[in-house]
XYZ file of C-alpha atoms in Angstrom:
520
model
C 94.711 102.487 34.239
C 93.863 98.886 35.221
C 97.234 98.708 36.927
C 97.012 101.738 39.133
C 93.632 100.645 40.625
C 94.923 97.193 41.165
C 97.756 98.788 42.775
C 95.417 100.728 44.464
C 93.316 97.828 45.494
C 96.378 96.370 46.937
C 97.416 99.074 49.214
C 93.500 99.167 50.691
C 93.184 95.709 51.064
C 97.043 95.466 53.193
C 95.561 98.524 55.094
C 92.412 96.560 55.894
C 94.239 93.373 56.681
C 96.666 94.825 59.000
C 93.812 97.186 60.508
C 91.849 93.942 61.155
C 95.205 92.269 62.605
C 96.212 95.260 64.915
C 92.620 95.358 66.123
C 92.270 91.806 66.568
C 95.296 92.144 68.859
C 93.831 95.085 70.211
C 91.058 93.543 70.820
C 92.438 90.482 72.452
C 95.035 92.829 74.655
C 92.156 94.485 75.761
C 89.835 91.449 76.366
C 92.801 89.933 78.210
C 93.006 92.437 80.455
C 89.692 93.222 81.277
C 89.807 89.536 82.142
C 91.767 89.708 84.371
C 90.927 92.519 86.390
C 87.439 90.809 86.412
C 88.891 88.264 88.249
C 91.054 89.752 90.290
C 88.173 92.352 91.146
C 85.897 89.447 92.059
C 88.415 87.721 94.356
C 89.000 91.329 95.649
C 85.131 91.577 96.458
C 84.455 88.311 97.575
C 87.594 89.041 100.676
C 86.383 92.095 101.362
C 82.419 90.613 101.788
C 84.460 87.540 103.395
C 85.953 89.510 106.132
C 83.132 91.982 106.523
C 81.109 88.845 107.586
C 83.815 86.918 109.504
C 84.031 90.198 111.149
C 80.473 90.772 111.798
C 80.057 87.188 113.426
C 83.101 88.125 115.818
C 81.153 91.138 116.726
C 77.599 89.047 117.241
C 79.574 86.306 119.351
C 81.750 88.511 121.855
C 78.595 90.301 122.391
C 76.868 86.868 123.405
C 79.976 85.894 125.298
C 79.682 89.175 127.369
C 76.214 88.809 128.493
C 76.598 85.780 129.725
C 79.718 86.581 131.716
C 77.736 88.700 133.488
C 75.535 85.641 134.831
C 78.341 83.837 136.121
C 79.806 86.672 138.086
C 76.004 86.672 139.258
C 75.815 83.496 139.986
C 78.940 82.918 141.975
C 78.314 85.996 144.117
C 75.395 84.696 145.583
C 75.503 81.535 145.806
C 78.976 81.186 147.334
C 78.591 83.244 149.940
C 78.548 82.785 153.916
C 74.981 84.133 153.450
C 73.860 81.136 151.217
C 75.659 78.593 153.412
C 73.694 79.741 156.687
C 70.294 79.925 154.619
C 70.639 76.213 153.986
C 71.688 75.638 157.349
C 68.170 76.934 158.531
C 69.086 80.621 159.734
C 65.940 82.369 159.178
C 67.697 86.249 159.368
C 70.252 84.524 156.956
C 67.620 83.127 154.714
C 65.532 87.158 154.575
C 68.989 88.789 154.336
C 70.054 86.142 151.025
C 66.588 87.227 149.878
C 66.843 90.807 149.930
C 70.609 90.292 148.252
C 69.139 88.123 145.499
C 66.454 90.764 144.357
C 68.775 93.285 144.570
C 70.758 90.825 141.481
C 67.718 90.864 139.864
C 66.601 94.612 140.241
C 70.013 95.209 138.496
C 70.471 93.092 135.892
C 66.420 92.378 133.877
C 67.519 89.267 132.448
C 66.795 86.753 134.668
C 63.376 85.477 134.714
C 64.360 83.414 138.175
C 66.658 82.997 140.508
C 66.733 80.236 143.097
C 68.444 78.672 145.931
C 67.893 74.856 146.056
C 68.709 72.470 149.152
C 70.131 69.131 149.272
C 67.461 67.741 148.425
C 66.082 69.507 145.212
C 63.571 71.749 147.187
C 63.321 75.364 146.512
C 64.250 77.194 149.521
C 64.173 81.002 147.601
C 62.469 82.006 144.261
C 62.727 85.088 142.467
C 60.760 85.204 139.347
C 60.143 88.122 136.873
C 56.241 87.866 135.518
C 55.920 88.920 131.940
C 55.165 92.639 132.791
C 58.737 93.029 134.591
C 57.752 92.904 138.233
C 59.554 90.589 140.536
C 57.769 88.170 142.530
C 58.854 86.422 145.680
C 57.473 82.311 145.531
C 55.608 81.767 148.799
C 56.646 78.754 151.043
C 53.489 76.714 149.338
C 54.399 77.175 145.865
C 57.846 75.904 145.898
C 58.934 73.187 143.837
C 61.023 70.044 143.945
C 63.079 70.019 140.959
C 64.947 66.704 141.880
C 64.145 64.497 139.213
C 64.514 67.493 136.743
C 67.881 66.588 134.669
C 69.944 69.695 135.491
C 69.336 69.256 139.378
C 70.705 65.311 138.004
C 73.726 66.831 136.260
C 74.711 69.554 138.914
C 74.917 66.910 141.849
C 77.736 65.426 139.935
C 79.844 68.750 140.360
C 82.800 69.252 142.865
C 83.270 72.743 144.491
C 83.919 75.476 142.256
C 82.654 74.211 139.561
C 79.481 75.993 137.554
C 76.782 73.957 134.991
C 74.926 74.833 131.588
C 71.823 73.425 131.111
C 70.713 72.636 127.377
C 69.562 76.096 125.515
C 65.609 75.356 125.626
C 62.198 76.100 126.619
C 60.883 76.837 130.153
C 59.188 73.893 131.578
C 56.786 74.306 134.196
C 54.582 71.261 136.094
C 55.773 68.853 133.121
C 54.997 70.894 130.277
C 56.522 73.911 128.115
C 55.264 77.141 129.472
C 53.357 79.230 126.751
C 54.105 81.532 125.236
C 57.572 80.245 124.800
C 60.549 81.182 127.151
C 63.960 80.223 126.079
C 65.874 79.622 129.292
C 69.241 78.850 129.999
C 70.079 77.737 133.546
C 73.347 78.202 134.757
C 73.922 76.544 138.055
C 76.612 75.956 140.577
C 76.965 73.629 143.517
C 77.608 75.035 147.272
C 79.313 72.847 149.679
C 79.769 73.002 153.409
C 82.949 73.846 154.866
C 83.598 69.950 155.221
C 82.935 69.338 151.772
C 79.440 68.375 152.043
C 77.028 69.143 149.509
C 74.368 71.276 150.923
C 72.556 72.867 148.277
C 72.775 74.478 144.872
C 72.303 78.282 143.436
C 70.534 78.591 140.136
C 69.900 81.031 137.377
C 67.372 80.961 135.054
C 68.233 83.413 132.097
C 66.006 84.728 129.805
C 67.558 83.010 126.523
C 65.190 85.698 124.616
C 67.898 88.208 125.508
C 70.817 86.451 123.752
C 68.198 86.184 120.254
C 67.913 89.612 120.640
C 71.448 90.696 120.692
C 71.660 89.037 117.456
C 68.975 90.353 116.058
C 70.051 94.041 116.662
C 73.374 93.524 115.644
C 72.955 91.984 112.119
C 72.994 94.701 110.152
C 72.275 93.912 107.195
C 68.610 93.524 105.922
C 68.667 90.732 103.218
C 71.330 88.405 105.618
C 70.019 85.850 108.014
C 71.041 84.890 111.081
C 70.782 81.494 112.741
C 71.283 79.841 115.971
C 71.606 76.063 115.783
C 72.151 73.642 118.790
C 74.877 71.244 118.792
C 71.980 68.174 117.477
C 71.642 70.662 114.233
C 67.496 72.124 115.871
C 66.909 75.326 115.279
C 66.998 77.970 118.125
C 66.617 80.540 115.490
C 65.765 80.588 112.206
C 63.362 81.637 109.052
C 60.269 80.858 110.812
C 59.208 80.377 114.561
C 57.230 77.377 113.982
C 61.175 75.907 113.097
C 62.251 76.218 116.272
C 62.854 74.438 119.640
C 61.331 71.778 117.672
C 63.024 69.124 119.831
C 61.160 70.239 122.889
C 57.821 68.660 121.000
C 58.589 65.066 120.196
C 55.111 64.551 118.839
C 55.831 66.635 116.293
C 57.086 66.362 112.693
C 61.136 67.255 113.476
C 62.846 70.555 111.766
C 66.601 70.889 111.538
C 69.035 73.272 110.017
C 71.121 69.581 109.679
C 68.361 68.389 107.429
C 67.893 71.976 105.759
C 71.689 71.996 104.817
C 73.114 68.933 104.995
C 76.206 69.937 103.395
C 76.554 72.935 105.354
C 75.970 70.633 108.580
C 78.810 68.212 107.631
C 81.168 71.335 107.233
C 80.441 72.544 110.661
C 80.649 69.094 112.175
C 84.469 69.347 110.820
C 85.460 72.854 111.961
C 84.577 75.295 114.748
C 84.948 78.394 112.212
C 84.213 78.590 108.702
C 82.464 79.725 105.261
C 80.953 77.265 102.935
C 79.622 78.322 99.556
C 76.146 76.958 98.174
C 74.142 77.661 95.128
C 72.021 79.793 97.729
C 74.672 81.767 99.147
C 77.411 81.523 101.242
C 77.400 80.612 105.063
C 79.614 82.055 107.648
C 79.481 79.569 110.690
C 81.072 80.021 114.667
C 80.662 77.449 117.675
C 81.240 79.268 120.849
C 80.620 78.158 124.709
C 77.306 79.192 125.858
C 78.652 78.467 129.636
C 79.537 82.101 132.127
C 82.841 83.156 132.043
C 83.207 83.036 136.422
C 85.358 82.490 139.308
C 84.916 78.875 138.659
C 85.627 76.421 136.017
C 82.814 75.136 133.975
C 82.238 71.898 134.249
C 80.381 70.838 130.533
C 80.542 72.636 127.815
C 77.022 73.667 126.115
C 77.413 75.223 122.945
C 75.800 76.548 120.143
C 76.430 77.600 116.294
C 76.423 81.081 115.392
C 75.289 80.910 111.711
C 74.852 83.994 109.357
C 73.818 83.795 105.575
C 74.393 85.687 102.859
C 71.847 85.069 100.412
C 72.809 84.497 96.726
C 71.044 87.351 95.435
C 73.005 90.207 97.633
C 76.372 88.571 96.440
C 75.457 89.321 92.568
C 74.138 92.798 93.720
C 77.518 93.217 95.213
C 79.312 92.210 91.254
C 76.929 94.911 89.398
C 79.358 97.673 89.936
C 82.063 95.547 88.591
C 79.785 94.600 85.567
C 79.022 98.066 84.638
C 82.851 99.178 84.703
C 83.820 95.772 82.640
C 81.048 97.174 79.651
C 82.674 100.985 80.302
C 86.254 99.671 80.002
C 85.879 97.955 76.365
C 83.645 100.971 75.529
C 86.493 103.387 77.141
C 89.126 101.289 76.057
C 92.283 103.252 77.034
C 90.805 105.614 79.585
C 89.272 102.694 81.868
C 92.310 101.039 82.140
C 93.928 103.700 84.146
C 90.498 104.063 85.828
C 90.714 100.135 86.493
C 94.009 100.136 87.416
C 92.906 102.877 90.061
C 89.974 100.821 91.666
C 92.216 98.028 91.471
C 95.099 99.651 93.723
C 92.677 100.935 95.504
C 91.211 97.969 96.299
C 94.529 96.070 97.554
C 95.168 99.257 99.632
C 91.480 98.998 101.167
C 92.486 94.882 101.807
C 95.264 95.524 103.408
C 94.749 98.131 105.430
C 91.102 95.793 106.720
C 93.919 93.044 107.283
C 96.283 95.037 109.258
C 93.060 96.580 111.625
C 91.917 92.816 112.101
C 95.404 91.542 113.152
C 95.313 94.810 115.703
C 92.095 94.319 116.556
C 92.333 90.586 117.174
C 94.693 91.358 119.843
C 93.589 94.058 120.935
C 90.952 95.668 123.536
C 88.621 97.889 121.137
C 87.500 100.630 123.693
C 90.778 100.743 125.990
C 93.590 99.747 123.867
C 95.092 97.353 125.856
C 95.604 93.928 124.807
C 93.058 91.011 124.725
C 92.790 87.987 126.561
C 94.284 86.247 123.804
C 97.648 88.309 123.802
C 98.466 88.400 127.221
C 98.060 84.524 127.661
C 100.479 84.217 124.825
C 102.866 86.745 126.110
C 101.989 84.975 129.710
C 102.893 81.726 128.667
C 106.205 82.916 126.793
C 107.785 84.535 130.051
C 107.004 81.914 132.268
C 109.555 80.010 130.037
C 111.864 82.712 129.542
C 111.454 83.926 133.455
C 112.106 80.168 134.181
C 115.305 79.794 131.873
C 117.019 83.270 133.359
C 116.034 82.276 137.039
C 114.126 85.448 137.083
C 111.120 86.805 138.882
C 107.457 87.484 137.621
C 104.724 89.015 139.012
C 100.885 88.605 137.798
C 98.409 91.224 139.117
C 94.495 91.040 138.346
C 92.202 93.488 138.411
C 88.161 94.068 138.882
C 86.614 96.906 138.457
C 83.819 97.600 141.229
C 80.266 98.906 140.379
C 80.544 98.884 136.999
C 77.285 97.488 136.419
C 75.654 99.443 138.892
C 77.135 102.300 137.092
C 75.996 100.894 133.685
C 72.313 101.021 135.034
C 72.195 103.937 136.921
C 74.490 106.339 134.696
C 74.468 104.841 131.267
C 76.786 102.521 128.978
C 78.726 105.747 128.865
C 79.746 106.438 131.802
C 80.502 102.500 132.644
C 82.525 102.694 129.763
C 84.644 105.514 131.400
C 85.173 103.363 134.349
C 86.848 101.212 131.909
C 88.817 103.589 130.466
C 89.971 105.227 133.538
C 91.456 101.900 134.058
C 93.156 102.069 131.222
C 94.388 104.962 131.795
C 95.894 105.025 135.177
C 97.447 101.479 134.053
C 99.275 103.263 131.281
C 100.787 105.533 133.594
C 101.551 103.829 136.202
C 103.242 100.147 134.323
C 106.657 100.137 132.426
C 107.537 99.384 129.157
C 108.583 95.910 129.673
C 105.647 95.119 131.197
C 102.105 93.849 129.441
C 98.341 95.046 130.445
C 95.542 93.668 129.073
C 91.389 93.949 129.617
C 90.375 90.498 129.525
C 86.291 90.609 130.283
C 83.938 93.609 131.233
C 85.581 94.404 134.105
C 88.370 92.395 134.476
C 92.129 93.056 133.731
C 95.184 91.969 133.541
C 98.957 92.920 134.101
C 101.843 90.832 133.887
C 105.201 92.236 135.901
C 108.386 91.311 134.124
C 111.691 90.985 136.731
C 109.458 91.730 139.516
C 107.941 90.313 142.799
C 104.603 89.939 144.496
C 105.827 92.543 146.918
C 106.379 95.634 144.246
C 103.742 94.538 142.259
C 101.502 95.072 145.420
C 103.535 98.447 145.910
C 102.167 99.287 142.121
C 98.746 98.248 142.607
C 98.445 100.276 145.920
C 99.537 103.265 143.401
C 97.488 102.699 140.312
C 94.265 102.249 142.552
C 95.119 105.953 144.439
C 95.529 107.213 141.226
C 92.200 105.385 139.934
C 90.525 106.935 142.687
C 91.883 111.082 141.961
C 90.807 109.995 138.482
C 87.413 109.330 139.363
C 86.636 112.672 141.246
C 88.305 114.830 139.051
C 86.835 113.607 136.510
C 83.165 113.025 137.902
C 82.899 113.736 141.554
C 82.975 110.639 142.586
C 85.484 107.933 143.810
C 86.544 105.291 141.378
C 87.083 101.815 143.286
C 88.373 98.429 142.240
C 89.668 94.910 143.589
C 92.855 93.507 142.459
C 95.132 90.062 143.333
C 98.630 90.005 143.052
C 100.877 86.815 142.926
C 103.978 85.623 141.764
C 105.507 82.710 139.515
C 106.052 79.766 142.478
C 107.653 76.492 141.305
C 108.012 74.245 137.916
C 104.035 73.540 138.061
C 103.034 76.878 137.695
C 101.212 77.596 134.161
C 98.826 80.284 132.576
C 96.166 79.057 133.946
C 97.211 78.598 137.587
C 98.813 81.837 138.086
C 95.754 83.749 136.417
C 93.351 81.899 138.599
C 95.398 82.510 141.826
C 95.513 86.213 141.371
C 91.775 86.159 140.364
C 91.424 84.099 143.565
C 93.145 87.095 145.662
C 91.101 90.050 143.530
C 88.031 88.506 145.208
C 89.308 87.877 148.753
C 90.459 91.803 148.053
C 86.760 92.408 147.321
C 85.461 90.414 149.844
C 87.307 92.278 152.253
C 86.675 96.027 150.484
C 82.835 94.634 151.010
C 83.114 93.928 154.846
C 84.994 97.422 155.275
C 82.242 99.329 153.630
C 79.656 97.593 155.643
């Protein structure tokens, strides 16, 4: 009897051990795997939030890039125009004529809080200012200024012709001290030379900087991530608190900077012009981009700024709860999560490459019209002048403007601007062959490069996508669609990108210029 239980015994206790070994391995298969998945699921998270934010800062700094655009187009309009030249000159009917044309600019676009016209000699000669409530006033003769000794009045007489200036991101200064409440300003200036090359006088613009805090403002979306926007000495334009910022403008003052704040942070962005750097706060997304107008003319310094967002410590391990809960579910679940795991996981890699894919499209192309970017067409620009070079073969370069957008924008709505755009677009399409390449490369502007093909029939093209821009526009709204385009060709060996893009710009405004004088 003794020996049956012992055998007895036996057989339970072999049960037991190998039921404690399989489940051990069990165990340890499973533990393995949820390991990894929680690793792999955490990479897979921290992309995703990685590219949501890298893509979120694109969005914020194209939008700043835009606005400013705007100015320079502004700013050259004005300022470089036969009007401007006689005003300094001392034509009085000149002088009320540049006046009128000047509030007009600032009737249609609100953010400038002034616009000037300087002399030789640092006076103002005009001054537009917006007040605080909106309305525009007109400086009389005895309350101009002399802004000679100010420092960008300094930097802008060392321009040549057709060049533009950025002054320093900061507060408005009036009679030698910052004007209260604050006014962020940016002045964007360019100087205007007589037909001999004598410098005669300047045009400025004084941009309400409050705009460009704004933008970013309404387009971080979400609540628990900050948004920063540091100068290139590491001061605060914006930050956590107001009393932070523009603390450079008050020397007597205890000094605040994002340098000092996050010093390692700092030192990354003082190595790279793009980036993420991970802190026991959170992680920071960081962009330098040109705070100068994209214009007619070349900008001669380069102001910048940082475009910083943070994502704060807290919403990253609100973002890993969902993956905690499903790690306690799958060694609860055992068998059943893993095929649920496997799912989110696939999932997942799907979802991440699919977001890669649209970011490689979108990064080269035009969101709204489809076309290409800037970025593509210089590429595919730059490539054919080589191979057009090599096979002895023609190429044509035709840019493009679209008139009264911005009138449009104010008068009918972002909408209906945005089918000016589109209508573009559209009659480009239809009108271009396959071997050639179209791109919008600003608000307004485009772009289309002519493969085997001369200045002649790209003229001959132009002349037929701007009729067919023009049936567009009535059927489509009643009215006539108009725009301003430059056509040129590849000349000799010197010829690059840049050259050929800026000659055709140069002919899209003579084109306007001329479209102008016909209406009037």
């Amino acid at each position: 009897m003794g020996s049956i239980d012992n055998v007895a015994a036996g057989v339970s206790y072999a049960k037991y051990k190998r039921g404690v070994i399989y489940s051990g391995l069990l165990l340890l298969f499973l533990l393995m795997v949820i390991g990894i998945t929680y690793v792999v699921s955490m990479q897979s998270i921290s992309h995703e939030r990685e590219n949501m934010q890298y893509t979120e800062l694109a969005i914020i700094e194209n939008s700043l890039v835009s606005e400013l655009s705007i100015v320079g187009a502004d700013l050259t309009y004005y300022a470089h125009s036969n009007i401007a030249a006689s005003a300094l000159a001392g034509s009085e009917r000149a002088k009320d004529y540049l006046t009128s044309l000047m509030f007009q600019i600032s009737l249609l676009y609100k953010h400038y809080d002034q616009i000037r016209l300087f002399n030789a000699k640092g006076d103002e000669v005009i001054r537009i200012a917006q007040n605080r409530d909106g309305m525009l006033q007109l400086a009389p003769a005895d309350q101009l200024q002399n802004k000679y000794d100010r420092y960008y009045f300094q930097d802008l007489l060392r321009l040549t012709p057709k060049q533009t200036y950025t002054s320093a991101f900061d507060l408005n200064v009036e009679h030698g001290e910052v004007e209260q409440p604050f006014k962020p300003t940016i002045r964007f200036a360019t100087p205007i030379h007589s037909a001999q090359g004598e410098f005669i006088g300047a045009g400025l613009i004084n941009y309400n900087g409050q705009d460009l805090l704004d933008i970013i403002d309404s387009l971080n979306v979400h609540d628990n991530d900050k948004a920063y926007l540091i100068n290139r000495d590491g001061y605060y334009l914006k930050g956590d608190r107001p009393e932070d910022e523009w603390r450079f403008m008050f020397p007597d003052k205890a000094q605040v900077r994002f340098a000092e704040d996050y010093p390692i942070v700092w030192r990354r962005m003082q190595q790279a012009d793009r980036g993420k750097v991970e802190t026991d706060r959170g992680e920071f997304y960081f962009s330098l981009f040109q705070l100068s107008p994209n214009s007619t003319f070349k900008t001669a310094n380069g102001e910048s700024a940082y475009l910083v967002m943070f994502v704060p410590d807290t919403t990253i391990r609100e973002g890993y709860k969902t993956l905690n809960s499903g790690v306690v579910l799958a060694f609860l679940l055992l068998v059943p999560m893993f095929i649920f795991l496997a799912y989110k996981l696939a999932s997942s890699q799907v979802e991440q490459d699919r977001l890669f894919k649209q970011l490689h499209f979108d990064a080269r192309h035009d969101a709204l019209t489809g076309l290409y970017n800037r970025q593509a067409i210089v590429d595919y620009l730059g490539k054919n002048i080589s191979s057009c070079r090599r096979r002895k073969a023609k190429l044509a370069v035709s840019f493009i403007d679209v008139n009264l957008l911005k009138k449009t924008n104010d008068q009918y709505g972002h909408d209906a601007g945005d089918e000016l755009i589109k209508g573009v677009a559209t009659v480009i399409n239809m009108s271009i062959r396959e071997c050639d390449f179209a791109a919008r490369i600003g608000g307004d502007e485009f772009l289309i490069v002519f493969v085997d093909c001369d200045v002649a029939n790209a003229n001959r093209v132009m002349e037929r996508i701007q009729a067919a821009y023009t049936v567009l526009g009535l059927s489509q709204t009643g009215h006539q669609w108009s725009m301003s385009y430059g056509c040129t060709q590849l000349h000799n060996k010197t010829d690059d990108v840049d050259s050929i893009i800026e000659r055709a710009d140069k002919l899209m405004y003579e084109h306007k210029v001329a479209q102008r004088s016909e209406a009037l």
